[in-house]
Coordinates of C-alpha atoms in Angstrom, one line a residue:
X612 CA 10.3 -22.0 -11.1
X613 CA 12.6 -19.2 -10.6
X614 CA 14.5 -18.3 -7.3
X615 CA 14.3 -13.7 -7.4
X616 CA 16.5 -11.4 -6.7
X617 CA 14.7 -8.4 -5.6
X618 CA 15.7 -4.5 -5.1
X619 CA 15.3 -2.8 -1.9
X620 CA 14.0 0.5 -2.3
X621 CA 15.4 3.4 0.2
X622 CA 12.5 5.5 0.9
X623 CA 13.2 8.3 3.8
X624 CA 10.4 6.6 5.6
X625 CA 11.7 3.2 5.3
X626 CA 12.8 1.6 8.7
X627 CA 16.6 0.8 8.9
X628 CA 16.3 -2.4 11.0
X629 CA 13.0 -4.4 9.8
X630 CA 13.7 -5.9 6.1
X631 CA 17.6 -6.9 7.0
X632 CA 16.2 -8.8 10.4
X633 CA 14.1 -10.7 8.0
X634 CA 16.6 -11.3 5.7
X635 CA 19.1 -12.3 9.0
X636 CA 21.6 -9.7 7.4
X637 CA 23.5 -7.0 9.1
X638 CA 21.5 -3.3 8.8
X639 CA 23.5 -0.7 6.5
X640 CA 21.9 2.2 8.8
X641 CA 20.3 3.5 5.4
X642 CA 16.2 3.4 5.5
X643 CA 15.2 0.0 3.4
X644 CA 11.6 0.8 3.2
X645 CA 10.2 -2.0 0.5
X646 CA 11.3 -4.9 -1.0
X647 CA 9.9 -5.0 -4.6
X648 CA 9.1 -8.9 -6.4
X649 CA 7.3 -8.6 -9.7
X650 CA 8.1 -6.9 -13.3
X651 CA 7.3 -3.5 -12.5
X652 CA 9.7 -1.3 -14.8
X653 CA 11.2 0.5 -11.7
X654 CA 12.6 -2.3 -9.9
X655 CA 11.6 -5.7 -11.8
X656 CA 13.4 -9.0 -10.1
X657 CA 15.8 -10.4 -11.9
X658 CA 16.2 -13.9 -12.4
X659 CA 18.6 -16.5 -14.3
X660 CA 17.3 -19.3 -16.1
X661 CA 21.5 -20.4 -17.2
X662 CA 21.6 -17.8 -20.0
X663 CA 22.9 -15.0 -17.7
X664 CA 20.5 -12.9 -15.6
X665 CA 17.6 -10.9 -17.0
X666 CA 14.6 -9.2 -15.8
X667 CA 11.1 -10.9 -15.1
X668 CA 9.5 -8.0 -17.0
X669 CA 12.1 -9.2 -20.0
X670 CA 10.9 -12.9 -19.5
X671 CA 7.4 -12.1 -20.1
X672 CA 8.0 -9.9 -22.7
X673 CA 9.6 -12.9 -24.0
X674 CA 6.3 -15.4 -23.9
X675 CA 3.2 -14.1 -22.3
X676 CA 1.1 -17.0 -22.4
X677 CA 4.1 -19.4 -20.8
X678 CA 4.7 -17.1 -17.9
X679 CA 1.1 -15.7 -17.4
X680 CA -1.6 -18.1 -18.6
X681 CA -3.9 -17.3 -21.6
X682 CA -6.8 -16.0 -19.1
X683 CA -4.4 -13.5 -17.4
X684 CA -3.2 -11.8 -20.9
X685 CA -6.7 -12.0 -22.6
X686 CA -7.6 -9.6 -19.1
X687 CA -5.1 -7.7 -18.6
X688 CA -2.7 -7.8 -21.9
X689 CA 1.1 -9.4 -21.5
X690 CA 1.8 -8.1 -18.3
X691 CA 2.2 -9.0 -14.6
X692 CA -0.9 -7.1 -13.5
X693 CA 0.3 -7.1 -9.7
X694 CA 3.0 -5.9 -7.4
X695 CA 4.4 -7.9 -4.2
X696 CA 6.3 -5.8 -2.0
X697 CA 8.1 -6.3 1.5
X698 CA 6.9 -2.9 3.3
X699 CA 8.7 -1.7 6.5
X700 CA 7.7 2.1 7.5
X701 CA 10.2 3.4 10.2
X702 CA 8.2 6.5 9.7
X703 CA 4.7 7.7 8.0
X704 CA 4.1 7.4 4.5
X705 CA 2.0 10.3 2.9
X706 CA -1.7 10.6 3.2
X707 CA -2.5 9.6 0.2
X708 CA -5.4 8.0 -1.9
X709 CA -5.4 6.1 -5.4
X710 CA -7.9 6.2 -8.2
X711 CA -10.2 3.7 -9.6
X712 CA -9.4 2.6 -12.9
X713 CA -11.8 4.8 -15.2
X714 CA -10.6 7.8 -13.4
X715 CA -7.2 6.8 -13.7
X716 CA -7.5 5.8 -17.4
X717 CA -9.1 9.4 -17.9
X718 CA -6.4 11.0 -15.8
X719 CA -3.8 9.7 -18.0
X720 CA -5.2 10.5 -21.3
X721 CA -5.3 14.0 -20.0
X722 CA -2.1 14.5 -19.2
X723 CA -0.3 12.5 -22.1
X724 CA -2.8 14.7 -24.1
X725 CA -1.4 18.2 -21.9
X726 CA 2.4 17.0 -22.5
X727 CA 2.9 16.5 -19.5
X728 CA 6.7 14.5 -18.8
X729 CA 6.4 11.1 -17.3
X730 CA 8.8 11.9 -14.7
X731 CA 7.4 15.7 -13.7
X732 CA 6.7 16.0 -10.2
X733 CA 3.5 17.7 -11.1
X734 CA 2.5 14.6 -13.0
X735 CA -0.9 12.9 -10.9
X736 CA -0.9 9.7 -13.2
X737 CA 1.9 7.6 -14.5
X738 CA -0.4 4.7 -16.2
X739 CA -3.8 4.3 -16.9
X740 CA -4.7 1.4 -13.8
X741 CA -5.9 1.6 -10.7
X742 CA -3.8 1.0 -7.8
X743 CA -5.8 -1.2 -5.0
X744 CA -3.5 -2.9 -2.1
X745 CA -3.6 -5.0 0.8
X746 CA -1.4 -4.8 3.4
X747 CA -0.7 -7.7 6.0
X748 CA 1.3 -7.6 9.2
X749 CA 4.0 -9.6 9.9
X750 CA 4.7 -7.3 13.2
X751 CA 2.3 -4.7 14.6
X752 CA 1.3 -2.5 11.8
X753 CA 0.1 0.7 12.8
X754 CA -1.9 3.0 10.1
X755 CA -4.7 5.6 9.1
X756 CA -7.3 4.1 7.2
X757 CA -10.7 5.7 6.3
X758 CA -13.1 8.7 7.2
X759 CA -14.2 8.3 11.3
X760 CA -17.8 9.9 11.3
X761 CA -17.7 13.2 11.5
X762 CA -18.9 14.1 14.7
X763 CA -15.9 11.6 16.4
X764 CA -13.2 13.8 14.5
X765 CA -14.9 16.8 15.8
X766 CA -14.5 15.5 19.1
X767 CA -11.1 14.9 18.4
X768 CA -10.1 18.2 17.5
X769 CA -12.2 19.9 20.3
X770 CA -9.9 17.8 22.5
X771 CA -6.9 19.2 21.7
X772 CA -7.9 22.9 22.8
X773 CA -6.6 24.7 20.2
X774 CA -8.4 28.0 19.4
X775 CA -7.9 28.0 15.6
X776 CA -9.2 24.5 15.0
X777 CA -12.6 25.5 16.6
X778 CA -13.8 26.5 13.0
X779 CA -12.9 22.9 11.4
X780 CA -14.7 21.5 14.6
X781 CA -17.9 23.2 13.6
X782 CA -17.8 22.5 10.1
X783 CA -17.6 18.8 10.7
X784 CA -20.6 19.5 12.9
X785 CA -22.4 21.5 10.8
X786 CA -23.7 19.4 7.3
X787 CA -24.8 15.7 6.5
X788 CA -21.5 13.5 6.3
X789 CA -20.1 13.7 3.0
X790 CA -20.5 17.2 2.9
X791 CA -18.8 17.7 5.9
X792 CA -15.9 15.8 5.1
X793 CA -15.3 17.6 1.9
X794 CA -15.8 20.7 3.4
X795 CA -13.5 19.9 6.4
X796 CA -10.8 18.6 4.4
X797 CA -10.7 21.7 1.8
X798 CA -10.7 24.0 4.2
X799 CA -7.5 22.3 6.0
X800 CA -5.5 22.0 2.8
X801 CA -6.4 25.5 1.0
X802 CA -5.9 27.2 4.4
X803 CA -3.1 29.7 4.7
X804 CA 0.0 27.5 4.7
X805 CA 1.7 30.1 7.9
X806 CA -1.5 29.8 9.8
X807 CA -1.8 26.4 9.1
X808 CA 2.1 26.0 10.1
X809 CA 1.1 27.6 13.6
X810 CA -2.1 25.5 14.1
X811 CA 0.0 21.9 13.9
X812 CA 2.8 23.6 16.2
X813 CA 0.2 24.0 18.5
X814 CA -1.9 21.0 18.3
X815 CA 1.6 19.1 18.2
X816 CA 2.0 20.5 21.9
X817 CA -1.3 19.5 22.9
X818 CA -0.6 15.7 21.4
X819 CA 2.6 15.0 23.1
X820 CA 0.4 16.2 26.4
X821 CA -2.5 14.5 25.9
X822 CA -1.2 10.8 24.6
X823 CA -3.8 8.4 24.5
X824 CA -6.0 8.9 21.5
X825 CA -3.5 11.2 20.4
X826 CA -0.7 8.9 20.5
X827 CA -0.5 7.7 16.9
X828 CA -0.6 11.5 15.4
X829 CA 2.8 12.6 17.3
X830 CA 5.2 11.4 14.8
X831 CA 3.7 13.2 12.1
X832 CA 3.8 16.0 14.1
X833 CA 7.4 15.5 15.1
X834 CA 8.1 14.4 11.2
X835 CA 6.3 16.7 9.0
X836 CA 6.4 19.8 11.3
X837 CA 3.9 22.5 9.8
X838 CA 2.4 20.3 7.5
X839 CA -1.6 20.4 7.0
X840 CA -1.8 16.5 6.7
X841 CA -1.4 16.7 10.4
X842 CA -4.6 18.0 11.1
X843 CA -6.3 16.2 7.7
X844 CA -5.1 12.4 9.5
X845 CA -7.2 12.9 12.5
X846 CA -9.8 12.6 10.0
X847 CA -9.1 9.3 9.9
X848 CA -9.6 5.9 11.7
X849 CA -6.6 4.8 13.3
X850 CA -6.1 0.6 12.9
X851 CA -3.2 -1.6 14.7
X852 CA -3.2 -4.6 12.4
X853 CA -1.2 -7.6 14.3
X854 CA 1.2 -10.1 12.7
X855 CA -1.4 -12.2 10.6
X856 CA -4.0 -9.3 10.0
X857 CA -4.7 -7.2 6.8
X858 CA -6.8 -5.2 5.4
X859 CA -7.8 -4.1 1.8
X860 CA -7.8 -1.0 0.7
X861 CA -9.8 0.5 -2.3
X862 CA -10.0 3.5 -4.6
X863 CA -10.8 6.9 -2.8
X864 CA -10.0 5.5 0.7
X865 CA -7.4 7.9 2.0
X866 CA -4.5 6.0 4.3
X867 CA -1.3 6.3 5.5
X868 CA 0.6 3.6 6.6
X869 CA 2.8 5.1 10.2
X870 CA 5.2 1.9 11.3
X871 CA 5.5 -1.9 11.2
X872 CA 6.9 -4.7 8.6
X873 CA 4.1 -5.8 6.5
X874 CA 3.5 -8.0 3.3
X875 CA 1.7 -5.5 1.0
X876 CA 0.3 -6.7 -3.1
X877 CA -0.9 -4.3 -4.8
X878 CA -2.1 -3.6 -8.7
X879 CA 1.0 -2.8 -11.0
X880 CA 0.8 0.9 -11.1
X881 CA 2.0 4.5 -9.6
X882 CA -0.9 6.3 -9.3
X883 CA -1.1 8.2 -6.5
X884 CA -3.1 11.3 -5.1
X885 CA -1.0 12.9 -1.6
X886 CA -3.1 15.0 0.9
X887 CA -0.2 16.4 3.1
X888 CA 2.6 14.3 5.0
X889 CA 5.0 14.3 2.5
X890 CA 7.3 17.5 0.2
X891 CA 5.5 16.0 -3.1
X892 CA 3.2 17.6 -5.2
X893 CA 0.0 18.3 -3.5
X894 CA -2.8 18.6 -6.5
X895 CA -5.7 20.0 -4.3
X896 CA -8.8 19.9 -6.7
X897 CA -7.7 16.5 -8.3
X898 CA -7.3 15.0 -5.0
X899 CA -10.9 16.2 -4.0
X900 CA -12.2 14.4 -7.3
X901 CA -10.6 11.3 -6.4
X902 CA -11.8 11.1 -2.8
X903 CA -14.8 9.2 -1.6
X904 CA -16.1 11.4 1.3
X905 CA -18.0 8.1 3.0
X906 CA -17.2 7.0 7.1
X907 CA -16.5 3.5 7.8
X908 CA -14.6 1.2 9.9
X909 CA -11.4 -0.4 8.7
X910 CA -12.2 -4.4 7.6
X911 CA -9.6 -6.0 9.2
X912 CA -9.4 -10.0 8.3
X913 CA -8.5 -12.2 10.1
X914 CA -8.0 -15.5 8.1
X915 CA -8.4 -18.9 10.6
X916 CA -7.8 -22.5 9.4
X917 CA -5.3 -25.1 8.2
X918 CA -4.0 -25.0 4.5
X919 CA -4.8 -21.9 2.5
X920 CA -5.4 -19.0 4.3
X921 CA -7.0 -16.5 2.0
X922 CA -7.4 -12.6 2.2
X923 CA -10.3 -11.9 0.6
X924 CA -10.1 -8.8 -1.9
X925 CA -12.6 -7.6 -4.7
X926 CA -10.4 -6.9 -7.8
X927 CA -8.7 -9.5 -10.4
X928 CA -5.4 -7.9 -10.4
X929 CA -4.0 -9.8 -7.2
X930 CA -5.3 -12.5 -5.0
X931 CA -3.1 -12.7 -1.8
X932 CA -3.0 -15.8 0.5
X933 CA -1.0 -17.5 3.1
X934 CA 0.1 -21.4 3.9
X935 CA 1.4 -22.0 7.7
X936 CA 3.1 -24.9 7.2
X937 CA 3.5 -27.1 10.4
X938 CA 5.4 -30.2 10.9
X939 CA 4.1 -33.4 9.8
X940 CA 2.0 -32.1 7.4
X941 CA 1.2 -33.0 4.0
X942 CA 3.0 -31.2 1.0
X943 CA 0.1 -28.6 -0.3
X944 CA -0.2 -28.7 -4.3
X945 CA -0.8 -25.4 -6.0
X946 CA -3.0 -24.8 -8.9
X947 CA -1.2 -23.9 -12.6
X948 CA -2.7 -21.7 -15.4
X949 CA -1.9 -18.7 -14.0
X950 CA 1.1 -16.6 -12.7
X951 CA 2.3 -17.1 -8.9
X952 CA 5.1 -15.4 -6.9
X953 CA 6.2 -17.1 -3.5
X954 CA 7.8 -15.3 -0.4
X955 CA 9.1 -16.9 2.5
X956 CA 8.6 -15.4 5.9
X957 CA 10.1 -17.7 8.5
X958 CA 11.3 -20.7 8.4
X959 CA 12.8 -22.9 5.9
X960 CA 9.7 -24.5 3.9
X961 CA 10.5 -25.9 0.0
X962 CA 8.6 -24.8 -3.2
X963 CA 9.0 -27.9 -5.3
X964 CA 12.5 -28.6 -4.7
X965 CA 13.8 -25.2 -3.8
X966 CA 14.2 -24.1 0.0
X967 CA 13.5 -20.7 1.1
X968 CA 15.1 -18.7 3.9
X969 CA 12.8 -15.6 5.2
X970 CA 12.4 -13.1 2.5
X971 CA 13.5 -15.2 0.0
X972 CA 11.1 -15.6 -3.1
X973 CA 9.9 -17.4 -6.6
X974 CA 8.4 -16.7 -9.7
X975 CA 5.8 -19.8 -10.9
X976 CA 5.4 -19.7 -14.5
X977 CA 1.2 -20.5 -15.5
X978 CA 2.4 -23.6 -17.2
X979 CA 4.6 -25.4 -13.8
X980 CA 3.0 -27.0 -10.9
X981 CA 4.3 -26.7 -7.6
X982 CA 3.6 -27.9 -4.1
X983 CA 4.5 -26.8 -0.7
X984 CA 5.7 -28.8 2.2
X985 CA 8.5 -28.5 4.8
X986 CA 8.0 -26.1 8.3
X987 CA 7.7 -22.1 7.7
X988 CA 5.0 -19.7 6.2
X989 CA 4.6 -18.8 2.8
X990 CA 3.2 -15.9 1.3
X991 CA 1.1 -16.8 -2.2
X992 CA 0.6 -14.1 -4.9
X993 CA -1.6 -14.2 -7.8
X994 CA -4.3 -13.1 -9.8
X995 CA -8.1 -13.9 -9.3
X996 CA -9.8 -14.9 -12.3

């Protein structure tokens, strides 16, 4: 077992308060938006096993089967297929939605095949996965999350009074779902980008007036002033998970996470398609393919029971549970064979024989068992094979 050292990414969005409270550190006053534990090659942890310190991507490089487990490399070759992150948004991330993996596989072809540089900021797909995630709150995690039926966002709009989104009222009223969606959101983001500019101004005054249902749309208004993402997220359902809730989220689901500290594992890749709320590229038709134009209500779990608590997702890349360990209680053995990370969130519970303080974490080679015991919560990543 290996204790990580992780690197804190400093996203503009990222809070400047959330990640060091965990950590019981003093805040620098710079954003600290996620806190990365796995071997992706932008931030892998690092980790010492008394030969100096090295990456985790370096270790597994090193022996695959060891650190993974012959059933994860036969699936998903010799690497760690998922991504744990500390995520604390002190402002809203981009609407965005990900790919599944056959559009992302063709996505990348395409653009190796076109030339196109790994690091252009034109460039849709960096790898050829898919990117699903689940966030869980460990405060009050407010975010956009799906399509709200059409006729709701029409009301929505309507609300606001503003003259010039009368015509993206009616077309939400005027086809079947899907179509109205796609129609709804092309015409927002191919709209004239000063008349656009003038529409948010507007509907920004009519938010801050209005509160209520409104509420969770003013800091992107007061964020990304101008920006046609505004009036694209009131598309959207809005969901408050609290500390202990999650939800998944799939291909073609367009979200944007707005505040809170959550615990968010994801499949190891960068694929992402941005609908507005950010100064990245916006690929319009690409984004349109990627999309899945359907309504529905954001699944919010809420796992119950002693032991394992397990949120339920439907892809092998990750499988992300959590252990509330109370006193008195017996230790709780983990299974081997496959590859486990461990982060702490409060209290001072042991993995084997190493203690964890809040946000610290471990990297559980396939071939070591471990139990827990001790008082705290523990965050369990892996895959689900």
């Amino acid at each position: 077992m290996d204790r990580l050292t992780n690197t804190i990414r400093p996203y503009a969005w990222g809070s400047t308060t959330a990640i060091p409270g965990l950590l019981g550190v003093e805040p620098t006053g710079e954003p600290q938006a996620e806190m990365w534990m796995g071997a992706h090659p932008g931030a892998p942890s690092r980790l010492d096993r008394g030969a100096g310190e090295t990456t985790l991507a370096d270790v597994i490089a090193a022996d695959p089967e060891r650190e993974l487990g012959a059933a994860a490399v036969t699936r998903f070759g010799p690497r760690l297929p998922f991504l744990l992150k500390l995520l604390a948004a002190g402002a809203p991330l981009s609407l965005q939605v990900h790919p599944d993996l056959e559009q992302a596989e063709a996505g990348y072809a395409d653009e190796e095949r076109r030339g196109i540089p790994a690091d252009a900021g034109h460039r849709n797909y960096k790898d050829p996965h898919h990117k699903p995630e689940m966030i869980c709150a460990l405060t009050p995690f407010d975010g956009l999350c799906g399509f709200r039926p059409p006729l709701e966002a029409a009301g929505l709009l309507e609300g606001l009074g503003v003259d010039s989104l009368k015509p993206y009222a009616d077309l939400l009223r005027a086809h079947p779902e899907e179509a109205a969606l796609r129609e709804m959101l092309t015409a927002v983001l191919t709209a004239d980008r000063a008349e656009m500019a003038r529409t948010v101004a507007e509907a920004g005054v009519a938010i801050a007036r209005l509160g209520g249902p409104y509420a969770p749309y003013a800091s992107l208004v007061h964020h990304y002033p101008g920006d046609p993402g505004v009036i694209a997220a009131m598309l959207l359902n809005h969901v408050r998970l609290q500390p202990g809730e999650a939800m998944f989220l799939g291909a073609g689901v367009p979200h944007a996470y707005l505040d809170g500290l959550g615990v968010e594992l994801l499949a190891n890749s960068d694929n992402v398609l941005r609908a507005g709320l950010t100064p990245k590229h916006v690929d319009v038709p690409e984004l349109l393919k990627i999309v899945r134009f359907e309504p529905a209500e954001p699944a919010v779990q809420r796992p119950e029971g002693n032991g394992e608590e397990v949120y339920e997702s439907p892809v092998e890349e990750f499988r992300l549970s959590r252990f509330a360990l109370a006193p008195g209680a017996a230790p709780h053995p983990l299974p081997d064979g496959a590859p486990q990370i461990l982060l702490c969130t409060a209290g001072r519970p042991k993995a084997g024989e190493v203690t964890l303080s809040p946000g610290e974490s471990v990297f559980v080679p396939a071939d070591e068992k471990v139990e827990l015991s001790g008082i705290g919560t523990i965050f369990r990543a892996t895959v689900s094979l």
